[in-house]
PDB file of C-alpha atoms and ligand atoms in Angstrom:
ATOM      1  CA  MET A   1      21.633 -16.863  93.652  1.00 68.00           C
ATOM      2  CA  ASP A   2      23.239 -15.485  96.783  1.00 70.00           C
ATOM      3  CA  ILE A   3      24.852 -12.466  96.543  1.00 78.00           C
ATOM      4  CA  ASN A   4      26.752 -11.797  99.504  1.00 75.00           C
ATOM      5  CA  GLY A   5      29.162  -9.332  98.603  1.00 77.00           C
ATOM      6  CA  ILE A   6      31.760  -7.858  95.944  1.00 81.00           C
ATOM      7  CA  THR A   7      33.601 -11.536  95.962  1.00 84.00           C
ATOM      8  CA  ASP A   8      30.662 -12.833  94.253  1.00 84.00           C
ATOM      9  CA  ILE A   9      29.928  -9.681  92.378  1.00 88.00           C
ATOM     10  CA  ALA A  10      33.737  -9.791  90.622  1.00 89.00           C
ATOM     11  CA  ARG A  11      33.104 -13.888  89.739  1.00 91.00           C
ATOM     12  CA  TYR A  12      30.028 -12.833  87.774  1.00 92.00           C
ATOM     13  CA  LEU A  13      31.983 -10.398  85.915  1.00 91.00           C
ATOM     14  CA  THR A  14      34.714 -13.159  85.163  1.00 91.00           C
ATOM     15  CA  ASP A  15      32.216 -16.216  84.654  1.00 91.00           C
ATOM     16  CA  GLU A  16      29.867 -15.118  82.407  1.00 90.00           C
ATOM     17  CA  GLU A  17      28.036 -18.894  81.899  1.00 90.00           C
ATOM     18  CA  ALA A  18      28.060 -18.555  86.056  1.00 91.00           C
ATOM     19  CA  ALA A  19      26.230 -15.108  85.420  1.00 93.00           C
ATOM     20  CA  GLN A  20      23.983 -16.385  83.733  1.00 93.00           C
ATOM     21  CA  ASN A  21      22.859 -19.400  85.096  1.00 92.00           C
ATOM     22  CA  ALA A  22      22.646 -17.697  88.239  1.00 92.00           C
ATOM     23  CA  LEU A  23      20.412 -14.975  87.060  1.00 94.00           C
ATOM     24  CA  ALA A  24      18.700 -18.058  85.149  1.00 93.00           C
ATOM     25  CA  GLN A  25      18.251 -19.571  89.032  1.00 92.00           C
ATOM     26  CA  LEU A  26      16.458 -16.957  90.015  1.00 92.00           C
ATOM     27  CA  ARG A  27      14.436 -16.097  87.648  1.00 92.00           C
ATOM     28  CA  TRP A  28      13.243 -19.617  87.260  1.00 92.00           C
ATOM     29  CA  PRO A  29      13.583 -21.298  90.063  1.00 90.00           C
ATOM     30  CA  ASN A  30      11.311 -24.199  89.067  1.00 90.00           C
ATOM     31  CA  GLY A  31      13.216 -24.875  86.070  1.00 90.00           C
ATOM     32  CA  VAL A  32      13.277 -22.627  82.864  1.00 92.00           C
ATOM     33  CA  GLU A  33      10.035 -21.647  81.162  1.00 91.00           C
ATOM     34  CA  CYS A  34       9.194 -19.652  78.376  1.00 92.00           C
ATOM     35  CA  PRO A  35       8.630 -16.013  78.999  1.00 90.00           C
ATOM     36  CA  LEU A  36       7.009 -15.396  75.469  1.00 89.00           C
ATOM     37  CA  CYS A  37       3.991 -17.502  75.536  1.00 88.00           C
ATOM     38  CA  ASP A  38       2.115 -18.795  78.911  1.00 71.00           C
ATOM     39  CA  GLY A  39       2.590 -22.630  77.734  1.00 63.00           C
ATOM     40  CA  GLY A  40       6.204 -22.535  77.892  1.00 69.00           C
ATOM     41  CA  LYS A  41       6.865 -25.161  79.989  1.00 79.00           C
ATOM     42  CA  LYS A  42       8.613 -27.849  77.559  1.00 89.00           C
ATOM     43  CA  VAL A  43      11.606 -25.739  76.203  1.00 92.00           C
ATOM     44  CA  TYR A  44      14.957 -27.258  75.000  1.00 90.00           C
ATOM     45  CA  GLU A  45      18.660 -25.770  75.050  1.00 89.00           C
ATOM     46  CA  VAL A  46      19.850 -25.038  71.543  1.00 87.00           C
ATOM     47  CA  LYS A  47      23.138 -24.269  71.121  1.00 78.00           C
ATOM     48  CA  TYR A  48      24.404 -21.637  68.671  1.00 71.00           C
ATOM     49  CA  THR A  49      27.281 -20.746  67.107  1.00 73.00           C
ATOM     50  CA  HIS A  50      29.226 -17.762  65.779  1.00 71.00           C
ATOM     51  CA  ILE A  51      32.419 -17.442  64.170  1.00 76.00           C
ATOM     52  CA  ASP A  52      34.796 -15.246  65.671  1.00 73.00           C
ATOM     53  CA  SER A  53      35.856 -12.036  63.735  1.00 75.00           C
ATOM     54  CA  ARG A  54      39.134 -11.654  65.130  1.00 77.00           C
ATOM     55  CA  THR A  55      40.528 -15.381  64.610  1.00 79.00           C
ATOM     56  CA  GLY A  56      37.972 -17.124  62.331  1.00 79.00           C
ATOM     57  CA  GLU A  57      37.104 -19.815  64.694  1.00 78.00           C
ATOM     58  CA  VAL A  58      34.114 -20.742  65.019  1.00 74.00           C
ATOM     59  CA  LYS A  59      32.872 -20.247  68.671  1.00 70.00           C
ATOM     60  CA  PRO A  60      29.485 -21.189  70.961  1.00 67.00           C
ATOM     61  CA  THR A  61      27.531 -18.066  71.034  1.00 67.00           C
ATOM     62  CA  VAL A  62      28.116 -16.440  74.575  1.00 68.00           C
ATOM     63  CA  ARG A  63      24.183 -15.663  75.596  1.00 76.00           C
ATOM     64  CA  LYS A  64      22.902 -19.548  76.669  1.00 85.00           C
ATOM     65  CA  GLN A  65      19.882 -19.798  74.102  1.00 90.00           C
ATOM     66  CA  TRP A  66      16.488 -21.677  75.090  1.00 92.00           C
ATOM     67  CA  LYS A  67      13.648 -22.702  72.097  1.00 92.00           C
ATOM     68  CA  CYS A  68      10.318 -23.243  73.414  1.00 93.00           C
ATOM     69  CA  GLY A  69       8.085 -26.239  72.265  1.00 91.00           C
ATOM     70  CA  ALA A  70       4.973 -24.567  72.519  1.00 91.00           C
ATOM     71  CA  CYS A  71       5.442 -21.084  70.227  1.00 91.00           C
ATOM     72  CA  ARG A  72       8.942 -22.438  68.922  1.00 91.00           C
ATOM     73  CA  LYS A  73      10.083 -18.994  69.406  1.00 92.00           C
ATOM     74  CA  LYS A  74      14.283 -18.736  70.942  1.00 91.00           C
ATOM     75  CA  PHE A  75      14.648 -17.039  74.063  1.00 92.00           C
ATOM     76  CA  SER A  76      17.694 -16.363  76.691  1.00 92.00           C
ATOM     77  CA  VAL A  77      18.024 -15.772  80.117  1.00 92.00           C
ATOM     78  CA  THR A  78      17.302 -11.543  78.928  1.00 92.00           C
ATOM     79  CA  SER A  79      14.471 -11.971  77.189  1.00 91.00           C
ATOM     80  CA  ARG A  80      11.458  -9.788  78.756  1.00 89.00           C
ATOM     81  CA  SER A  81      13.579  -8.249  81.203  1.00 90.00           C
ATOM     82  CA  ILE A  82      15.025  -4.863  81.500  1.00 89.00           C
ATOM     83  CA  PHE A  83      18.659  -6.227  80.006  1.00 90.00           C
ATOM     84  CA  GLU A  84      16.657  -7.183  76.426  1.00 86.00           C
ATOM     85  CA  GLY A  85      17.992  -5.982  73.445  1.00 76.00           C
ATOM     86  CA  ALA A  86      21.825  -5.109  74.760  1.00 75.00           C
ATOM     87  CA  HIS A  87      24.942  -6.435  73.832  1.00 83.00           C
ATOM     88  CA  ILE A  88      25.949  -6.408  77.608  1.00 91.00           C
ATOM     89  CA  PRO A  89      27.046  -9.161  79.513  1.00 92.00           C
ATOM     90  CA  VAL A  90      24.711 -10.511  81.849  1.00 94.00           C
ATOM     91  CA  GLY A  91      27.835  -9.776  84.660  1.00 94.00           C
ATOM     92  CA  LYS A  92      28.127  -6.230  84.183  1.00 95.00           C
ATOM     93  CA  TRP A  93      24.268  -6.692  84.568  1.00 95.00           C
ATOM     94  CA  ILE A  94      25.128  -7.696  87.930  1.00 95.00           C
ATOM     95  CA  TYR A  95      27.189  -5.466  89.090  1.00 95.00           C
ATOM     96  CA  ALA A  96      25.901  -2.586  87.648  1.00 95.00           C
ATOM     97  CA  ILE A  97      22.845  -3.274  90.464  1.00 95.00           C
ATOM     98  CA  PHE A  98      24.963  -4.158  92.970  1.00 94.00           C
ATOM     99  CA  LEU A  99      26.423  -0.913  92.913  1.00 93.00           C
ATOM    100  CA  MET A 100      23.410   0.840  92.304  1.00 93.00           C
ATOM    101  CA  CYS A 101      21.936  -1.113  95.517  1.00 92.00           C
ATOM    102  CA  SER A 102      25.368  -0.471  97.929  1.00 91.00           C
ATOM    103  CA  SER A 103      26.080   3.270  96.682  1.00 88.00           C
ATOM    104  CA  LYS A 104      23.896   5.564  98.891  1.00 83.00           C
ATOM    105  CA  LYS A 105      24.201   8.301  96.910  1.00 81.00           C
ATOM    106  CA  GLY A 106      23.905   6.366  93.859  1.00 84.00           C
ATOM    107  CA  VAL A 107      25.996   5.573  90.683  1.00 89.00           C
ATOM    108  CA  SER A 108      27.164   7.879  88.065  1.00 87.00           C
ATOM    109  CA  ALA A 109      26.576   7.133  84.135  1.00 89.00           C
ATOM    110  CA  ASN A 110      30.331   7.842  83.976  1.00 91.00           C
ATOM    111  CA  GLN A 111      32.187   5.862  86.954  1.00 92.00           C
ATOM    112  CA  LEU A 112      29.785   3.480  85.309  1.00 94.00           C
ATOM    113  CA  SER A 113      31.482   3.469  82.093  1.00 95.00           C
ATOM    114  CA  ARG A 114      34.598   3.334  83.759  1.00 95.00           C
ATOM    115  CA  GLU A 115      34.623   0.705  85.543  1.00 94.00           C
ATOM    116  CA  LEU A 116      32.705  -1.911  83.204  1.00 94.00           C
ATOM    117  CA  ASN A 117      34.696  -0.601  80.450  1.00 94.00           C
ATOM    118  CA  VAL A 118      31.677   0.255  78.051  1.00 94.00           C
ATOM    119  CA  SER A 119      30.507   3.706  76.690  1.00 94.00           C
ATOM    120  CA  TYR A 120      29.331   5.906  77.660  1.00 92.00           C
ATOM    121  CA  LYS A 121      25.631   6.055  76.393  1.00 91.00           C
ATOM    122  CA  SER A 122      25.519   2.301  77.194  1.00 92.00           C
ATOM    123  CA  ALA A 123      26.584   2.760  81.216  1.00 93.00           C
ATOM    124  CA  TRP A 124      23.809   5.812  81.060  1.00 89.00           C
ATOM    125  CA  PHE A 125      20.811   3.794  79.810  1.00 89.00           C
ATOM    126  CA  MET A 126      21.955   0.603  82.182  1.00 92.00           C
ATOM    127  CA  CYS A 127      21.701   3.479  84.765  1.00 91.00           C
ATOM    128  CA  HIS A 128      18.227   3.607  83.166  1.00 87.00           C
ATOM    129  CA  ARG A 129      17.096   0.252  83.131  1.00 89.00           C
ATOM    130  CA  VAL A 130      18.219  -0.427  86.860  1.00 91.00           C
ATOM    131  CA  ARG A 131      16.126   1.951  87.959  1.00 89.00           C
ATOM    132  CA  GLU A 132      12.926   0.990  86.239  1.00 85.00           C
ATOM    133  CA  ALA A 133      13.577  -2.442  88.465  1.00 88.00           C
ATOM    134  CA  MET A 134      13.918  -0.391  91.200  1.00 87.00           C
ATOM    135  CA  LEU A 135      11.039   1.491  90.914  1.00 81.00           C
ATOM    136  CA  GLN A 136       8.452  -0.196  93.373  1.00 67.00           C
ATOM    137  CA  GLU A 137       4.397   0.232  91.731  1.00 61.00           C
ATOM    138  CA  PRO A 138       2.235   0.052  93.730  1.00 56.00           C
ATOM    139  CA  LEU A 139       3.599   0.865  97.450  1.00 61.00           C
ATOM    140  CA  ARG A 140       3.545  -2.125  99.779  1.00 66.00           C
ATOM    141  CA  GLY A 141       0.474  -0.616 101.482  1.00 76.00           C
ATOM    142  CA  MET A 142      -0.168   2.602 102.493  1.00 89.00           C
ATOM    143  CA  LEU A 143       2.119   4.885 104.429  1.00 93.00           C
ATOM    144  CA  GLY A 144       1.242   5.505 108.128  1.00 93.00           C
ATOM    145  CA  GLY A 145      -2.191   4.187 109.323  1.00 92.00           C
ATOM    146  CA  GLY A 146      -2.845   3.015 113.217  1.00 89.00           C
ATOM    147  CA  LYS A 147      -2.725   5.012 116.419  1.00 86.00           C
ATOM    148  CA  TYR A 148       0.995   6.322 116.799  1.00 91.00           C
ATOM    149  CA  SER A 149       1.594   6.286 113.793  1.00 95.00           C
ATOM    150  CA  VAL A 150       3.426   9.533 112.066  1.00 96.00           C
ATOM    151  CA  VAL A 151       4.338  10.105 108.114  1.00 97.00           C
ATOM    152  CA  GLU A 152       6.161  13.248 107.595  1.00 96.00           C
ATOM    153  CA  LEU A 153       5.699  15.453 104.396  1.00 96.00           C
ATOM    154  CA  ASP A 154       8.045  18.218 102.953  1.00 95.00           C
ATOM    155  CA  GLU A 155       8.061  19.690  99.458  1.00 93.00           C
ATOM    156  CA  THR A 156      11.302  20.589  97.649  1.00 91.00           C
ATOM    157  CA  PHE A 157      12.812  21.806  94.374  1.00 89.00           C
ATOM    158  CA  VAL A 158      15.544  19.584  93.446  1.00 84.00           C
ATOM    159  CA  GLY A 159      17.841  20.197  89.358  1.00 73.00           C
ATOM    160  CA  GLY A 160      19.188  23.068  88.306  1.00 63.00           C
ATOM    161  CA  LYS A 161      21.795  24.795  90.704  1.00 55.00           C
ATOM    162  CA  PRO A 162      23.254  23.611  94.167  1.00 46.00           C
ATOM    163  CA  LYS A 163      24.350  27.229  95.414  1.00 48.00           C
ATOM    164  CA  ASN A 164      20.143  27.645  95.930  1.00 45.00           C
ATOM    165  CA  ASN A 165      19.136  26.575  99.418  1.00 47.00           C
ATOM    166  CA  ARG A 166      15.566  24.750  99.522  1.00 50.00           C
ATOM    167  CA  HIS A 167      13.770  28.261 101.182  1.00 49.00           C
ATOM    168  CA  ALA A 168      15.199  30.623  99.077  1.00 46.00           C
ATOM    169  CA  ASN A 169      13.887  28.368  96.067  1.00 46.00           C
ATOM    170  CA  ARG A 170      10.214  28.382  97.149  1.00 46.00           C
ATOM    171  CA  THR A 171       9.811  31.564  95.290  1.00 43.00           C
ATOM    172  CA  SER A 172      10.007  32.502  91.794  1.00 39.00           C
ATOM    173  CA  ALA A 173      13.584  32.566  91.637  1.00 41.00           C
ATOM    174  CA  ALA A 174      13.292  28.331  91.501  1.00 41.00           C
ATOM    175  CA  GLY A 175      13.137  28.608  87.717  1.00 48.00           C
ATOM    176  CA  LYS A 176      13.314  25.246  85.987  1.00 69.00           C
ATOM    177  CA  LYS A 177      14.173  23.269  89.703  1.00 80.00           C
ATOM    178  CA  THR A 178      10.889  20.492  89.466  1.00 86.00           C
ATOM    179  CA  ALA A 179       9.033  20.182  93.063  1.00 91.00           C
ATOM    180  CA  VAL A 180       9.157  17.110  94.606  1.00 93.00           C
ATOM    181  CA  MET A 181       7.079  16.218  97.798  1.00 95.00           C
ATOM    182  CA  THR A 182       8.194  13.274 100.461  1.00 96.00           C
ATOM    183  CA  LEU A 183       5.544  11.147 102.165  1.00 96.00           C
ATOM    184  CA  LEU A 184       7.986   9.840 105.065  1.00 96.00           C
ATOM    185  CA  ASP A 185       6.498   7.230 107.364  1.00 95.00           C
ATOM    186  CA  ARG A 186       8.574   7.420 110.535  1.00 94.00           C
ATOM    187  CA  ARG A 187       8.038   3.517 111.386  1.00 90.00           C
ATOM    188  CA  GLY A 188       8.551   2.335 107.175  1.00 89.00           C
ATOM    189  CA  ASP A 189       8.790   3.354 103.985  1.00 92.00           C
ATOM    190  CA  VAL A 190       9.326   6.751 101.981  1.00 94.00           C
ATOM    191  CA  LYS A 191       7.575   8.098  98.684  1.00 94.00           C
ATOM    192  CA  THR A 192       8.635  10.775  96.973  1.00 93.00           C
ATOM    193  CA  VAL A 193       6.419  11.962  93.977  1.00 91.00           C
ATOM    194  CA  VAL A 194       7.176  14.742  91.181  1.00 91.00           C
ATOM    195  CA  VAL A 195       4.714  17.540  91.743  1.00 93.00           C
ATOM    196  CA  PRO A 196       3.362  20.100  89.119  1.00 91.00           C
ATOM    197  CA  ASP A 197       2.773  22.630  91.450  1.00 91.00           C
ATOM    198  CA  THR A 198       2.800  23.247  95.402  1.00 92.00           C
ATOM    199  CA  ARG A 199      -0.644  24.663  95.489  1.00 93.00           C
ATOM    200  CA  MET A 200      -2.829  23.777  98.294  1.00 94.00           C
ATOM    201  CA  GLY A 201      -5.100  20.927  96.410  1.00 93.00           C
ATOM    202  CA  THR A 202      -2.020  19.761  94.395  1.00 94.00           C
ATOM    203  CA  LEU A 203       0.022  18.646  97.202  1.00 95.00           C
ATOM    204  CA  GLN A 204      -3.044  17.533  99.259  1.00 95.00           C
ATOM    205  CA  GLU A 205      -4.854  15.541  96.685  1.00 94.00           C
ATOM    206  CA  LEU A 206      -1.708  13.644  96.004  1.00 93.00           C
ATOM    207  CA  ALA A 207      -1.064  12.718  99.817  1.00 95.00           C
ATOM    208  CA  LYS A 208      -4.634  11.650 100.638  1.00 94.00           C
ATOM    209  CA  PRO A 209      -4.069   8.515  98.573  1.00 92.00           C
ATOM    210  CA  ILE A 210      -0.729   7.324  99.826  1.00 93.00           C
ATOM    211  CA  VAL A 211      -1.365   8.402 102.907  1.00 95.00           C
ATOM    212  CA  HIS A 212      -3.613   6.116 105.160  1.00 95.00           C
ATOM    213  CA  PRO A 213      -6.118   8.801 107.315  1.00 95.00           C
ATOM    214  CA  GLU A 214      -5.541   7.364 110.753  1.00 96.00           C
ATOM    215  CA  THR A 215      -2.247   9.098 110.843  1.00 96.00           C
ATOM    216  CA  THR A 216      -0.650  12.060 111.897  1.00 96.00           C
ATOM    217  CA  VAL A 217       1.024  14.220 109.730  1.00 96.00           C
ATOM    218  CA  MET A 218       3.902  16.645 110.641  1.00 95.00           C
ATOM    219  CA  THR A 219       4.582  19.504 107.370  1.00 94.00           C
ATOM    220  CA  ASP A 220       6.704  22.779 108.223  1.00 90.00           C
ATOM    221  CA  GLN A 221       4.005  25.848 107.792  1.00 89.00           C
ATOM    222  CA  HIS A 222       3.633  26.264 104.324  1.00 88.00           C
ATOM    223  CA  ALA A 223       0.366  27.326 103.424  1.00 90.00           C
ATOM    224  CA  SER A 224      -0.585  24.712 100.918  1.00 93.00           C
ATOM    225  CA  TYR A 225      -0.756  22.112 104.154  1.00 94.00           C
ATOM    226  CA  TYR A 226      -3.567  24.239 106.102  1.00 93.00           C
ATOM    227  CA  GLY A 227      -7.214  21.939 106.317  1.00 93.00           C
ATOM    228  CA  LEU A 228      -4.662  18.690 106.456  1.00 94.00           C
ATOM    229  CA  HIS A 229      -6.425  17.671 110.032  1.00 94.00           C
ATOM    230  CA  GLU A 230      -9.729  17.767 108.576  1.00 95.00           C
ATOM    231  CA  HIS A 231      -8.333  14.493 106.588  1.00 95.00           C
ATOM    232  CA  PHE A 232      -5.590  12.638 108.802  1.00 95.00           C
ATOM    233  CA  THR A 233      -5.773  12.547 112.488  1.00 95.00           C
ATOM    234  CA  ASP A 234      -3.751  14.962 113.472  1.00 94.00           C
ATOM    235  CA  HIS A 235      -1.536  17.832 111.919  1.00 95.00           C
ATOM    236  CA  PHE A 236       0.999  19.471 113.512  1.00 93.00           C
ATOM    237  CA  THR A 237       2.992  22.099 112.092  1.00 92.00           C
ATOM    238  CA  VAL A 238       6.763  23.557 112.442  1.00 87.00           C
ATOM    239  CA  ASN A 239       7.780  26.902 112.496  1.00 79.00           C
ATOM    240  CA  HIS A 240      11.226  26.862 110.992  1.00 72.00           C
ATOM    241  CA  ASN A 241      11.872  30.510 111.846  1.00 69.00           C
ATOM    242  CA  LYS A 242      11.807  29.803 115.244  1.00 67.00           C
ATOM    243  CA  GLU A 243      12.190  26.852 116.275  1.00 61.00           C
ATOM    244  CA  PHE A 244      13.587  23.605 114.363  1.00 60.00           C
ATOM    245  CA  VAL A 245      12.181  21.044 116.937  1.00 61.00           C
ATOM    246  CA  ARG A 246       9.665  20.926 119.201  1.00 66.00           C
ATOM    247  CA  GLY A 247      10.098  17.231 120.253  1.00 75.00           C
ATOM    248  CA  VAL A 248       8.398  14.720 118.319  1.00 81.00           C
ATOM    249  CA  ILE A 249       6.783  17.351 116.144  1.00 85.00           C
ATOM    250  CA  HIS A 250       9.668  18.215 113.144  1.00 87.00           C
ATOM    251  CA  THR A 251       9.875  17.130 109.932  1.00 89.00           C
ATOM    252  CA  ASN A 252      13.528  16.173 110.306  1.00 89.00           C
ATOM    253  CA  PHE A 253      13.481  12.900 108.604  1.00 91.00           C
ATOM    254  CA  ALA A 254      11.904  14.754 105.489  1.00 93.00           C
ATOM    255  CA  GLU A 255      14.201  16.896 105.381  1.00 91.00           C
ATOM    256  CA  SER A 256      17.496  14.599 105.644  1.00 91.00           C
ATOM    257  CA  TYR A 257      15.918  12.562 103.020  1.00 92.00           C
ATOM    258  CA  HIS A 258      15.668  15.720 100.075  1.00 91.00           C
ATOM    259  CA  SER A 259      19.165  16.623 101.625  1.00 89.00           C
ATOM    260  CA  LEU A 260      20.701  13.172 100.725  1.00 88.00           C
ATOM    261  CA  LEU A 261      18.192  12.842  97.319  1.00 88.00           C
ATOM    262  CA  LYS A 262      20.363  16.306  96.664  1.00 86.00           C
ATOM    263  CA  ARG A 263      24.219  15.580  96.828  1.00 82.00           C
ATOM    264  CA  GLY A 264      22.972  12.117  95.266  1.00 79.00           C
ATOM    265  CA  ILE A 265      21.526  14.508  92.640  1.00 77.00           C
ATOM    266  CA  VAL A 266      24.285  16.839  92.386  1.00 69.00           C
ATOM    267  CA  GLY A 267      27.052  14.474  93.343  1.00 62.00           C
ATOM    268  CA  ALA A 268      26.487  11.795  90.882  1.00 59.00           C
ATOM    269  CA  PHE A 269      24.354  13.054  88.246  1.00 61.00           C
ATOM    270  CA  HIS A 270      25.464  16.743  87.892  1.00 58.00           C
ATOM    271  CA  HIS A 271      21.959  17.458  85.967  1.00 61.00           C
ATOM    272  CA  VAL A 272      18.380  15.386  85.516  1.00 65.00           C
ATOM    273  CA  SER A 273      15.794  16.195  83.403  1.00 70.00           C
ATOM    274  CA  GLU A 274      12.573  16.760  84.645  1.00 69.00           C
ATOM    275  CA  LYS A 275      11.562  13.796  82.256  1.00 69.00           C
ATOM    276  CA  HIS A 276      14.611  11.332  84.270  1.00 79.00           C
ATOM    277  CA  LEU A 277      13.098  12.417  87.298  1.00 84.00           C
ATOM    278  CA  SER A 278      10.868   9.844  88.672  1.00 83.00           C
ATOM    279  CA  ARG A 279      13.065   7.253  87.999  1.00 84.00           C
ATOM    280  CA  TYR A 280      15.589   8.722  89.986  1.00 86.00           C
ATOM    281  CA  LEU A 281      13.960   9.201  92.502  1.00 89.00           C
ATOM    282  CA  ALA A 282      12.171   5.253  92.476  1.00 87.00           C
ATOM    283  CA  GLU A 283      15.914   4.433  93.047  1.00 89.00           C
ATOM    284  CA  PHE A 284      15.712   6.586  95.725  1.00 90.00           C
ATOM    285  CA  ASP A 285      13.334   5.233  97.400  1.00 91.00           C
ATOM    286  CA  ARG A 286      13.555   2.322  96.919  1.00 89.00           C
ATOM    287  CA  ARG A 287      17.073   1.814  98.883  1.00 90.00           C
ATOM    288  CA  TRP A 288      15.626   3.720 101.696  1.00 91.00           C
ATOM    289  CA  ASN A 289      12.947   1.387 101.852  1.00 90.00           C
ATOM    290  CA  THR A 290      15.238  -1.592 101.866  1.00 90.00           C
ATOM    291  CA  ARG A 291      17.571   0.583 104.532  1.00 89.00           C
ATOM    292  CA  LYS A 292      17.700  -2.643 106.499  1.00 91.00           C
ATOM    293  CA  ASP A 293      18.832  -5.376 103.915  1.00 91.00           C
ATOM    294  CA  ARG A 294      22.135  -6.527 103.400  1.00 91.00           C
ATOM    295  CA  ASP A 295      23.098  -4.926  99.859  1.00 90.00           C
ATOM    296  CA  GLY A 296      23.860  -8.708  98.553  1.00 90.00           C
ATOM    297  CA  VAL A 297      20.089  -8.983  99.264  1.00 91.00           C
ATOM    298  CA  ARG A 298      18.923  -5.977  97.942  1.00 91.00           C
ATOM    299  CA  THR A 299      20.901  -6.782  94.967  1.00 92.00           C
ATOM    300  CA  THR A 300      18.965 -10.196  94.398  1.00 92.00           C
ATOM    301  CA  ASN A 301      15.785  -8.329  94.852  1.00 90.00           C
ATOM    302  CA  VAL A 302      16.483  -6.082  92.341  1.00 91.00           C
ATOM    303  CA  LEU A 303      17.465  -8.398  89.826  1.00 91.00           C
ATOM    304  CA  ARG A 304      14.174 -10.389  90.666  1.00 88.00           C
ATOM    305  CA  SER A 305      12.118  -7.217  89.866  1.00 86.00           C
ATOM    306  CA  ALA A 306      14.109  -6.651  86.335  1.00 87.00           C
ATOM    307  CA  GLN A 307      11.725  -9.659  84.823  1.00 82.00           C
ATOM    308  CA  GLY A 308       9.078  -8.349  82.887  1.00 71.00           C
ATOM    309  CA  LYS A 309       9.870  -5.164  82.456  1.00 64.00           C
ATOM    310  CA  ARG A 310      11.856  -3.477  79.599  1.00 60.00           C
ATOM    311  CA  LEU A 311      12.591   0.078  78.679  1.00 54.00           C
ATOM    312  CA  ARG A 312      13.597   0.187  75.189  1.00 53.00           C
ATOM    313  CA  TYR A 313      16.154   2.712  74.150  1.00 50.00           C
ATOM    314  CA  LYS A 314      13.691   5.086  72.491  1.00 53.00           C
ATOM    315  CA  GLU A 315      11.112   5.101  75.703  1.00 58.00           C
ATOM    316  CA  VAL A 316      14.310   6.492  77.377  1.00 54.00           C
ATOM    317  CA  ILE A 317      15.029   9.322  74.870  1.00 49.00           C
ATOM    318  CA  ALA A 318      11.674  10.617  73.542  1.00 43.00           C
TER     319      ALA A 318
HETATM  320 ZN1   ZN B   1       7.293 -20.177  74.095  1.00 70.65          ZN
END
């Protein structure tokens, strides 16, 4: 499968068979295998028909099916993937993933619902499933590491009303906002995590397993970062009240990342509950960490990550 841009996506939207074949090719490059059991290399394509409720005609089922010679069960290209169980054509899934991969600030369920002509509920669920596929766990490695590596740590509060600014949020005025910490490797990846609070113990214990000890860390003067120099190569702090940037000592990248995140959440999602926030963060992290890829490449890789993951509706609304 090769997605170069919107023309390829448009083809899959209008030709569901082509979309399914493309996904099958991506999922099973060495021939179709049964996703339901381990021994399933011997599979047979089976043709099922259904009666069209409007015209009364007998038609082949839309989704191509196979039967496994080992476990005798039937499956389709969407079995055991984030697409399973949803009555949504594969072409629409590919379009949704492309949209979420190519838009910097993300896509709202409303927009997806309009563009794909599916219900708001379906669109909302599709967004969550795609985010599940975008979750990169575990990280490809620790952030930082090496002589000149720099990782910026910064915390912020998201959700709630957009008018509150970052510094005001640090006080009790934060209300129902959720605290997140961003760890951004200037030469590499970003990782954003939801934190229960912004106390020293919490932030530092979360940062240590994510950031390599041979790293220079940059933070603001938040007291919770005090003492980081004992664990890392070095620790510099920025005093936002006096100076914004002192040469290389700044947390500007982490702060820009936060504003991107907030603009996305405020603009496209209106309100994000704490429960779903980790998935939103995963979506933003994935886009950032693959920022050098073309949109089509990013889309193809997310389609690959969609295999073997399944998110039940119950788990999303629970
Ligand atoms: Zn099988």
